CSV table of C-alpha atoms in Angstrom, one decimal:
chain,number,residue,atom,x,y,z
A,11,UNK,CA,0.0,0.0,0.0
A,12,UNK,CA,1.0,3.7,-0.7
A,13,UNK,CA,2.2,5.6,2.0
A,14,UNK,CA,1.9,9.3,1.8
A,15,UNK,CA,4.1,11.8,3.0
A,16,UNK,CA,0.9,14.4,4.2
A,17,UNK,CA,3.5,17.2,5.5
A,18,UNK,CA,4.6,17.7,1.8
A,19,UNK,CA,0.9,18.7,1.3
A,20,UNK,CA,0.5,22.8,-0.8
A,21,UNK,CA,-2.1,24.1,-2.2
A,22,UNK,CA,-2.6,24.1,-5.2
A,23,UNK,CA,-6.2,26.4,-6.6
A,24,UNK,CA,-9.3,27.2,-5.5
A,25,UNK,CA,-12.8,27.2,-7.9
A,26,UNK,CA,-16.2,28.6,-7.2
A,27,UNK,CA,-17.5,25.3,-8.6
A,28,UNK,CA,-16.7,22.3,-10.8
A,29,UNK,CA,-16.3,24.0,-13.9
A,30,UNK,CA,-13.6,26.1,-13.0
A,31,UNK,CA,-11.2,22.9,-11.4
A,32,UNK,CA,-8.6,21.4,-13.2
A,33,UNK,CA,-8.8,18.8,-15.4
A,34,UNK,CA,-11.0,15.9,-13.9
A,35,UNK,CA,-7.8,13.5,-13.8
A,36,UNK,CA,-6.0,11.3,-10.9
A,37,UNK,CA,-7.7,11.1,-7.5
A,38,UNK,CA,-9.2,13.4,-5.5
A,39,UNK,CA,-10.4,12.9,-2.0
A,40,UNK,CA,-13.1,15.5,-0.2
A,41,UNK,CA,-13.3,17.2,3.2
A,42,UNK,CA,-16.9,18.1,3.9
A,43,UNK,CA,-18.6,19.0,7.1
A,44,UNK,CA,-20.5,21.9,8.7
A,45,UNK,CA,-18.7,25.8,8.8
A,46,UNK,CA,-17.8,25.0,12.3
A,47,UNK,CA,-16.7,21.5,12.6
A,48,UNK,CA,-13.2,21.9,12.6
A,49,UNK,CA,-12.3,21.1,8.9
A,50,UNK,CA,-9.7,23.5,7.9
A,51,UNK,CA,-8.0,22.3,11.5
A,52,UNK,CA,-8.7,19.1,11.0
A,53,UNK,CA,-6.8,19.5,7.3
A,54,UNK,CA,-3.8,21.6,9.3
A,55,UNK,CA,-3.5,18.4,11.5
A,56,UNK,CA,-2.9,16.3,9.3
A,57,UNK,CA,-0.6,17.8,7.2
A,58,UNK,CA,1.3,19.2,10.2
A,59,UNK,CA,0.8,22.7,8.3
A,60,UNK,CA,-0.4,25.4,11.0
A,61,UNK,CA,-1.9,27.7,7.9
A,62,UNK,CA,-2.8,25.0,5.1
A,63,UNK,CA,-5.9,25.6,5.3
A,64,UNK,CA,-7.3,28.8,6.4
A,65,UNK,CA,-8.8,28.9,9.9
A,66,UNK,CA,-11.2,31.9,11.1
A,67,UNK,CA,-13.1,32.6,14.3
A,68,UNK,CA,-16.3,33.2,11.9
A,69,UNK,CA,-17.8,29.7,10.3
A,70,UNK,CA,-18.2,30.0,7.2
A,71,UNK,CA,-15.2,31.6,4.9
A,72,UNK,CA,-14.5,29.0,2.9
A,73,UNK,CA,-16.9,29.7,0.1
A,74,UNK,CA,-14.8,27.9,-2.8
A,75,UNK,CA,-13.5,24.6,-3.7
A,76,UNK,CA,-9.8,24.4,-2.4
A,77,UNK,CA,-7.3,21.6,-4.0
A,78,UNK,CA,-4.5,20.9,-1.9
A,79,UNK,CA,-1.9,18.4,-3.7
A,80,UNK,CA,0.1,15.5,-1.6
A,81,UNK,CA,2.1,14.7,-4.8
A,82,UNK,CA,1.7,14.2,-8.5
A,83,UNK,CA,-2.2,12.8,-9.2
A,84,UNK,CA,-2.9,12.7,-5.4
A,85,UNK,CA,-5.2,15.5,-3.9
A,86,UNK,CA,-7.2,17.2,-0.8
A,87,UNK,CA,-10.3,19.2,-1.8
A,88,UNK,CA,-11.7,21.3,1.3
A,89,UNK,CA,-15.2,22.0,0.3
A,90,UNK,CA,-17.0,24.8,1.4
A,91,UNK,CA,-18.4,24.4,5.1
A,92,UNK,CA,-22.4,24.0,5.4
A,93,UNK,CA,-25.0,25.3,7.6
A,94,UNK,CA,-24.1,28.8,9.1
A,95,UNK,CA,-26.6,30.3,9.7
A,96,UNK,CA,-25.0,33.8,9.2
A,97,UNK,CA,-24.5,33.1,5.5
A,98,UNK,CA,-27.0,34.8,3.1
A,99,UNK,CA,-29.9,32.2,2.0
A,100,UNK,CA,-28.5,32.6,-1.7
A,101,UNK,CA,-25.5,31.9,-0.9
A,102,UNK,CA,-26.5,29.0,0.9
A,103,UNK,CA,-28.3,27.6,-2.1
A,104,UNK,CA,-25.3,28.2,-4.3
A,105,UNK,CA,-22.9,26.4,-2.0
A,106,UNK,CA,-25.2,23.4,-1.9
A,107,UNK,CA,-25.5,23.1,-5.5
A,108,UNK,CA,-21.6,23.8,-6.0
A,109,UNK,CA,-21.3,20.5,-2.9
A,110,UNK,CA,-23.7,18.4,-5.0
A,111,UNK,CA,-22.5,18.6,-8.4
A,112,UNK,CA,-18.5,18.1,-7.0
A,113,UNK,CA,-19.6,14.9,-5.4
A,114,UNK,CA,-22.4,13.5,-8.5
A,115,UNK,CA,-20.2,14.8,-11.4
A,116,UNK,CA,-16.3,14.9,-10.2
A,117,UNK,CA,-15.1,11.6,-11.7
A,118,UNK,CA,-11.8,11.6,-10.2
A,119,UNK,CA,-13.7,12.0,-6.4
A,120,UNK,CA,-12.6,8.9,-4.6
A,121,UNK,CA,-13.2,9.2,-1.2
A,122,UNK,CA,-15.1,11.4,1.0
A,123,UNK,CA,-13.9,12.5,4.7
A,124,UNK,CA,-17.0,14.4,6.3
A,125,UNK,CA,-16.5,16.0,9.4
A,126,UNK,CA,-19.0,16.5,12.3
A,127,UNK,CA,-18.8,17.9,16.4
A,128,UNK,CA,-18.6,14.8,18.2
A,129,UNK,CA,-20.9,16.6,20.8
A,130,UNK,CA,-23.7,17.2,17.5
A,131,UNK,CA,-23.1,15.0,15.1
A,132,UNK,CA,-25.7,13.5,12.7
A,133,UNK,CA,-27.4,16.9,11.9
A,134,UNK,CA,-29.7,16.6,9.1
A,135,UNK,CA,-26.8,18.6,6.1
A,136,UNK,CA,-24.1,15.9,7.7
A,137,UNK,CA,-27.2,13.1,6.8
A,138,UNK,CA,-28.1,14.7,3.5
A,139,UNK,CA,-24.0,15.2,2.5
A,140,UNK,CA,-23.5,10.8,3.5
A,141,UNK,CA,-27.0,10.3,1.5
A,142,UNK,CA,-25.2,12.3,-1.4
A,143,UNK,CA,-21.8,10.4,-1.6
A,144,UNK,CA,-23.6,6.9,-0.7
A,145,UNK,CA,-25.8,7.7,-3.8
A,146,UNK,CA,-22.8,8.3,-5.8
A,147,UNK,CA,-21.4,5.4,-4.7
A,148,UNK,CA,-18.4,6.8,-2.6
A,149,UNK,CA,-16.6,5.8,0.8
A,150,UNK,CA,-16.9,7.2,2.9
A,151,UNK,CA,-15.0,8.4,6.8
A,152,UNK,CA,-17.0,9.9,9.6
A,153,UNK,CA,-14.7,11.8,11.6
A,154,UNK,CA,-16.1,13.3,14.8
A,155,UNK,CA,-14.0,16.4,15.8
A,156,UNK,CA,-13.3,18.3,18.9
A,157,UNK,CA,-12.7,14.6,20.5
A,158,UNK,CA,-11.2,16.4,23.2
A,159,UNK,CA,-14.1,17.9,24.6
A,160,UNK,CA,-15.4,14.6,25.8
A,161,UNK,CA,-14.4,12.1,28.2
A,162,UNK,CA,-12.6,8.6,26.8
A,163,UNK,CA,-15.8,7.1,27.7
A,164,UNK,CA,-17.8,9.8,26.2
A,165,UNK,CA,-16.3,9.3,23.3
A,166,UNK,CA,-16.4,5.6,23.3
A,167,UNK,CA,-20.6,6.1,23.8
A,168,UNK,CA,-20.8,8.8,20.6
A,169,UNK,CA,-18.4,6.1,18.5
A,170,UNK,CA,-20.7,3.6,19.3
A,171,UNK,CA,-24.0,5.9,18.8
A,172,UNK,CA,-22.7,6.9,15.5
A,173,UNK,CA,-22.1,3.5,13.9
A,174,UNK,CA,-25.5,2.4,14.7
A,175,UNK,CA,-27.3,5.1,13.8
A,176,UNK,CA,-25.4,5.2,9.7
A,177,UNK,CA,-26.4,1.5,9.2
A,178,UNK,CA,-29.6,1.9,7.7
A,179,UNK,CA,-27.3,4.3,4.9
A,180,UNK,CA,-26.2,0.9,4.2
A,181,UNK,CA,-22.9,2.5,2.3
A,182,UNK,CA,-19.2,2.5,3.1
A,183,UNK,CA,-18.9,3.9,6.3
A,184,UNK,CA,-16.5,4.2,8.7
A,185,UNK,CA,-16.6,6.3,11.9
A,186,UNK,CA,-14.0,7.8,14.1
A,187,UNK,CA,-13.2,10.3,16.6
A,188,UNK,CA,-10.8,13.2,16.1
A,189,UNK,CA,-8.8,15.5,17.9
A,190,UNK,CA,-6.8,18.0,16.0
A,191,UNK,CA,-5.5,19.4,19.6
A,192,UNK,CA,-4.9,15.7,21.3
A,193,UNK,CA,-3.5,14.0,17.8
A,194,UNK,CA,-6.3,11.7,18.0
A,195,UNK,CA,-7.7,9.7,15.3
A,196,UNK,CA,-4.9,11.4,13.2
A,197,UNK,CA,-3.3,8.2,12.3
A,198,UNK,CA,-6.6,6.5,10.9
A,199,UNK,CA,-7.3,9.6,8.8
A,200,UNK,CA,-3.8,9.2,7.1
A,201,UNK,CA,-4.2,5.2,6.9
A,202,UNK,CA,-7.4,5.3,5.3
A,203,UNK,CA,-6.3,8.6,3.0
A,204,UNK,CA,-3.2,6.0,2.2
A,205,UNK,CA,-6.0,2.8,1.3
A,206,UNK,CA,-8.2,5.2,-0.9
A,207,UNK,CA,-5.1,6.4,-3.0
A,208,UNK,CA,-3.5,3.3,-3.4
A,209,UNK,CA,-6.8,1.2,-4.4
A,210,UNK,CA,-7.3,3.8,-7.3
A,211,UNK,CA,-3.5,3.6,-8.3
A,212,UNK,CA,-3.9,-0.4,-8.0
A,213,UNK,CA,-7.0,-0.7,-11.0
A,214,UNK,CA,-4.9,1.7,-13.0
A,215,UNK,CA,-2.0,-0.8,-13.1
């Protein structure tokens, strides 16, 4: 299996939608998750990068697609956050679209990562965005941030929660807790980051 280097991670562009990406080729995997879920930290974490992605004390600022590239034909996309409320209702709607045609359209999508506050997860946008990528088909990783704000039981009893309440999605889910500040779960984002590349670079062989 591929192993990635994730601190070699740049960016590389960022698109209002799909038509302004680059060329639909190699393999792309997605970060998704409510404004403030901790995505563009969770992104800095894993890269080791303390500015990657942009952080900002107001959910919501990433309103286009950003590609971040590993190496050659192997990239990040941080898609724009969902569900703040301070957001204008038309730019809502034109966020959701932008979300839905990346993830029905984007051939080269692989692999979806959707983030969620392990003290609220399972809101109805984080149900709609894993009905969306098990429609098209796509594997998925639940990773509930902000791990550190619970208990090792607590977190143990959300885990749990979680991965009963996805079954009836019936797709490729897998669930996990994350901690950005306490390194947690950091080590079965890269692992399964590593599987999804290397399965894609495996049927092109």
């Amino acid at each position: 299996m591929m192993k990635l280097n994730y601190h070699k991670t740049h960016f590389l562009t960022s698109a209002p939608d799909i038509r302004h990406l680059p060329e639909d080729s190699g393999v792309e995997i997605a970060f998704a998750g409510r404004s403030n879920a901790g995505k563009s930290t969770a992104l800095n974490a894993l890269t080791n990068q303390k500015s990657l992605a942009r952080t900002s004390k107001t959910p919501g600022r990433t309103q286009l697609i950003n590609l971040f590239e590993v190496e050659p034909n192997c990239k990040l996309v941080d898609l724009p956050g969902y569900g703040y409320a301070a957001v204008p209702e038309q730019m809502k709607i034109q966020w959701q679209k932008a979300l839905g045609e990346y993830l029905q359209k984007r051939q080269c999508l692989r692999g979806v990562v959707i983030l969620m506050d392990i003290r609220h997860p399972l809101k109805d946008l984080d149900q709609q965005m894993i009905e969306w990528a098990v429609s098209a088909e796509l594997p998925v990783l639940l990773l509930l941030t902000k791990a550190d704000k619970l208990s090792q039981s607590g977190r143990s009893k959300t885990v749990k929660m979680v991965r009963e309440a996805i079954l009836p999605f019936q797709g490729d889910i897998q669930v996990e807790a994350y901690s950005a500040l306490n390194k947690i779960g950091i080590d079965k984002l890269s692992a399964k980051l590593d599987l999804w590349f290397s399965e894609v670079y495996a049927d092109n062989e």
